[in-house]
XYZ file of C-alpha atoms in Angstrom:
281
model
C 88.365 64.012 -75.741
C 89.199 60.992 -78.110
C 92.332 60.104 -79.480
C 90.759 60.195 -83.137
C 89.329 64.024 -82.504
C 93.025 64.877 -81.467
C 94.915 62.852 -84.504
C 91.985 64.604 -87.156
C 92.584 68.111 -85.730
C 96.352 67.523 -85.938
C 96.179 66.298 -89.386
C 94.168 69.896 -90.064
C 96.418 71.945 -89.163
C 99.409 70.218 -90.571
C 97.730 70.052 -93.500
C 96.738 73.587 -93.571
C 100.245 74.842 -92.401
C 101.477 73.144 -95.768
C 99.659 75.151 -97.953
C 100.056 78.431 -99.569
C 97.796 80.434 -101.842
C 99.265 82.709 -104.767
C 97.558 85.421 -106.822
C 98.382 86.957 -109.779
C 97.314 90.214 -111.018
C 98.058 91.775 -114.252
C 97.266 95.773 -115.167
C 97.998 96.946 -118.799
C 97.531 100.708 -119.414
C 97.825 102.719 -122.217
C 97.816 106.744 -121.583
C 99.160 109.681 -123.238
C 102.954 110.740 -123.626
C 103.938 107.601 -121.529
C 102.127 104.900 -124.149
C 101.872 101.137 -123.179
C 103.195 99.313 -120.045
C 102.411 96.217 -118.086
C 102.166 95.466 -114.653
C 102.165 92.120 -113.072
C 101.587 91.711 -109.620
C 102.087 88.297 -107.907
C 101.388 87.441 -104.519
C 102.343 84.506 -101.637
C 100.338 84.190 -98.897
C 100.887 81.357 -96.460
C 100.971 81.028 -92.283
C 102.280 83.931 -91.391
C 104.497 84.749 -94.342
C 103.549 87.030 -97.135
C 105.685 87.729 -100.387
C 104.520 90.100 -103.194
C 106.669 90.381 -106.448
C 105.983 93.444 -109.246
C 107.026 93.508 -112.611
C 106.491 96.077 -114.815
C 107.273 96.439 -118.726
C 107.189 99.332 -120.683
C 106.024 99.566 -124.448
C 107.956 102.483 -125.242
C 111.863 102.627 -125.647
C 112.442 106.189 -124.788
C 109.975 105.635 -121.323
C 111.985 102.875 -120.828
C 115.054 104.202 -121.234
C 113.695 107.397 -118.723
C 112.827 104.799 -116.109
C 116.045 103.004 -116.461
C 114.679 100.028 -118.566
C 111.756 97.103 -117.244
C 111.755 96.971 -113.243
C 110.855 93.767 -111.520
C 110.879 93.968 -107.587
C 109.346 92.411 -104.438
C 109.195 92.361 -100.842
C 108.401 89.516 -98.043
C 107.260 89.861 -94.659
C 108.133 86.849 -92.685
C 106.507 86.833 -89.387
C 108.489 84.070 -88.044
C 111.812 86.052 -88.010
C 110.051 89.259 -87.537
C 111.670 90.492 -90.834
C 110.821 92.843 -93.986
C 112.651 92.323 -96.880
C 112.928 94.067 -99.543
C 114.589 92.792 -103.447
C 115.685 93.792 -106.720
C 115.458 90.896 -109.373
C 117.422 93.196 -112.066
C 119.844 94.235 -109.549
C 120.011 91.261 -107.645
C 119.963 93.049 -104.130
C 117.834 92.764 -101.138
C 118.091 95.072 -98.253
C 116.324 94.110 -94.442
C 114.459 95.673 -91.797
C 113.476 94.260 -88.550
C 109.943 94.753 -86.904
C 111.204 96.286 -84.008
C 112.517 99.302 -86.521
C 109.474 99.734 -88.054
C 107.505 100.023 -85.301
C 109.637 102.914 -84.013
C 109.019 104.577 -87.112
C 105.108 104.592 -86.449
C 104.692 101.616 -88.246
C 105.890 103.158 -91.841
C 108.890 100.580 -93.327
C 111.719 102.612 -94.733
C 113.047 100.133 -97.278
C 111.367 101.077 -100.425
C 110.820 97.890 -102.999
C 110.192 100.143 -106.324
C 110.037 104.047 -107.095
C 106.123 104.552 -107.212
C 106.873 106.233 -110.536
C 104.550 103.254 -112.209
C 104.494 100.813 -109.743
C 100.873 99.429 -108.748
C 99.282 101.478 -111.201
C 100.219 104.702 -108.687
C 98.491 102.400 -105.790
C 101.241 102.160 -103.697
C 104.933 102.333 -103.204
C 105.296 99.843 -99.878
C 103.687 97.143 -98.307
C 101.681 98.631 -95.394
C 102.715 102.785 -95.073
C 99.407 104.125 -95.944
C 95.546 102.405 -95.121
C 93.866 102.638 -98.131
C 90.884 100.473 -97.846
C 88.459 98.629 -100.006
C 86.075 102.214 -99.687
C 89.033 104.234 -100.900
C 87.832 106.856 -103.580
C 89.717 107.427 -106.739
C 90.449 111.251 -107.187
C 88.767 111.869 -110.430
C 86.743 114.786 -111.950
C 83.223 113.990 -110.287
C 81.460 117.353 -110.765
C 81.894 116.109 -114.777
C 80.046 112.864 -113.962
C 76.706 114.561 -114.944
C 74.741 111.741 -116.881
C 75.371 108.136 -116.076
C 74.533 104.509 -117.590
C 74.488 101.310 -115.372
C 73.822 97.896 -116.583
C 74.163 94.683 -114.095
C 74.299 91.755 -116.241
C 72.108 88.413 -114.790
C 73.898 85.823 -116.181
C 77.463 85.118 -114.944
C 80.297 85.007 -117.093
C 83.883 82.529 -116.536
C 86.341 84.727 -115.991
C 89.207 82.341 -115.485
C 88.847 79.862 -112.265
C 85.678 82.354 -111.595
C 82.171 82.498 -112.207
C 81.616 86.074 -112.569
C 78.676 88.620 -113.026
C 79.944 91.785 -115.600
C 78.958 95.631 -114.669
C 78.552 98.207 -117.350
C 78.890 101.465 -115.858
C 79.155 104.745 -118.533
C 79.737 108.082 -117.623
C 79.228 111.346 -119.662
C 80.456 115.003 -118.406
C 82.270 117.749 -119.750
C 85.216 115.695 -120.509
C 83.501 113.195 -122.631
C 82.717 109.412 -122.298
C 84.096 107.302 -119.512
C 82.851 103.266 -119.771
C 84.307 100.819 -117.188
C 83.350 97.327 -117.258
C 83.560 95.120 -113.838
C 83.459 91.383 -113.270
C 82.337 90.590 -109.644
C 82.645 87.171 -107.709
C 81.126 85.653 -104.667
C 84.208 83.175 -104.291
C 86.228 85.216 -102.519
C 88.210 82.479 -99.833
C 91.151 82.823 -101.584
C 91.691 86.852 -101.295
C 90.401 86.883 -97.980
C 93.406 84.463 -96.923
C 95.492 86.413 -98.708
C 94.498 89.436 -97.369
C 93.870 88.302 -94.158
C 97.585 86.631 -93.601
C 99.281 90.096 -95.214
C 96.788 92.100 -92.735
C 97.998 90.609 -89.856
C 101.751 90.634 -90.544
C 101.366 94.156 -90.995
C 99.587 95.024 -88.134
C 102.480 93.036 -86.086
C 104.684 96.079 -86.693
C 102.036 98.715 -86.304
C 101.149 99.060 -90.136
C 98.130 98.390 -92.275
C 97.739 96.311 -95.299
C 96.812 98.032 -98.654
C 93.854 96.975 -101.072
C 92.336 97.975 -104.349
C 88.910 99.544 -103.992
C 86.209 97.115 -104.177
C 84.630 98.500 -107.319
C 85.874 101.386 -109.269
C 82.513 102.550 -110.882
C 80.976 102.279 -107.340
C 83.503 104.671 -106.053
C 83.373 107.045 -108.257
C 79.159 106.830 -108.174
C 79.414 107.276 -104.537
C 81.883 110.132 -104.920
C 79.743 112.437 -107.653
C 76.710 111.781 -105.770
C 74.622 109.325 -107.646
C 72.536 106.811 -106.039
C 73.455 103.166 -107.531
C 72.828 99.532 -107.413
C 76.086 97.575 -105.542
C 76.873 94.682 -106.825
C 77.656 91.485 -104.311
C 81.314 89.984 -104.820
C 85.060 90.966 -105.176
C 86.356 91.953 -108.482
C 88.355 90.009 -110.773
C 88.570 91.556 -113.918
C 87.736 95.344 -114.857
C 88.524 97.427 -117.909
C 88.242 101.336 -118.443
C 88.352 103.565 -121.200
C 88.013 106.947 -122.012
C 86.231 108.025 -125.527
C 85.998 111.315 -127.268
C 89.502 112.405 -125.530
C 92.817 111.382 -125.585
C 92.170 107.846 -126.058
C 93.508 106.459 -122.191
C 92.318 102.993 -121.350
C 93.503 100.168 -118.558
C 92.710 96.702 -118.086
C 92.879 94.616 -115.355
C 92.646 90.871 -114.064
C 93.280 88.329 -111.861
C 95.225 85.659 -114.216
C 95.515 83.094 -111.334
C 94.442 82.402 -107.731
C 95.117 79.012 -106.769
C 95.351 77.061 -103.371
C 98.925 74.892 -103.913
C 101.643 72.864 -101.675
C 103.421 75.098 -99.833
C 106.953 75.929 -101.162
C 109.377 77.013 -99.276
C 111.316 78.584 -101.950
C 108.730 81.204 -102.961
C 109.823 82.863 -99.452
C 113.291 82.897 -99.737
C 115.800 85.070 -101.851
C 118.266 83.601 -104.052
C 121.478 83.229 -102.233
C 123.433 84.703 -105.012
C 121.639 88.348 -104.089
C 123.770 90.668 -102.124
C 122.537 92.163 -99.248
C 122.721 96.283 -98.923
C 121.721 98.812 -96.631
C 118.919 100.096 -99.129
C 117.628 99.716 -102.950
C 118.560 102.031 -105.374
C 115.278 103.862 -106.722
């Protein structure tokens, strides 16, 4: 093996180790009795370390008061230290548990980063405690989805930094119309890398990483027994609205997905934070 080849391999390894992937997701929901709220989920992934931070902003003053104000919290999984850290930005506190303690708890983390009343759209309350893969079928009134109109655009649209194909699915049943608009991209390398890092770290303590359904419309159609044409790629944006009913609507979009130089501070807890046994919920 030549020295040139060895040096090239070393250079590639060092370059990869000095990068990270940053993904920012934003979800907006307007629901009866709750009103409007926005969830921003930021993920940082690098070699053997993963961080996720969630911010929830509620539009209704009464709901915000009942929930104790807007919330911002996160978690860090460090494979080098074999440590999982959860933190509360508002309270400037953090708590930690090592991998061994999670393994002894059947792979389920004991520490929660946030009360799951709103967190992640009800998707999860911690990383790795339950498995939810891309084929997860959301609960719904599937027996009511008796009539379906599905349109797959031939052309691609620009969604952020991605070229995406739009799919519109309209379901009509006993409870009115539900319209789901989804945009799919085949440029999935950054998402795959982040999920791979998270999955490997979760498996290191006996858990399983979480992921959103690949397509909400396809899951609902499958659950209702409808045949449909599938679309290749990964979801980067969707809109869901319910007509002829209570005006419910939900929007979700990848706002940013970038590969950048590694920044150690993105994976560190601020020194002013106080260490506690567990976060207040």
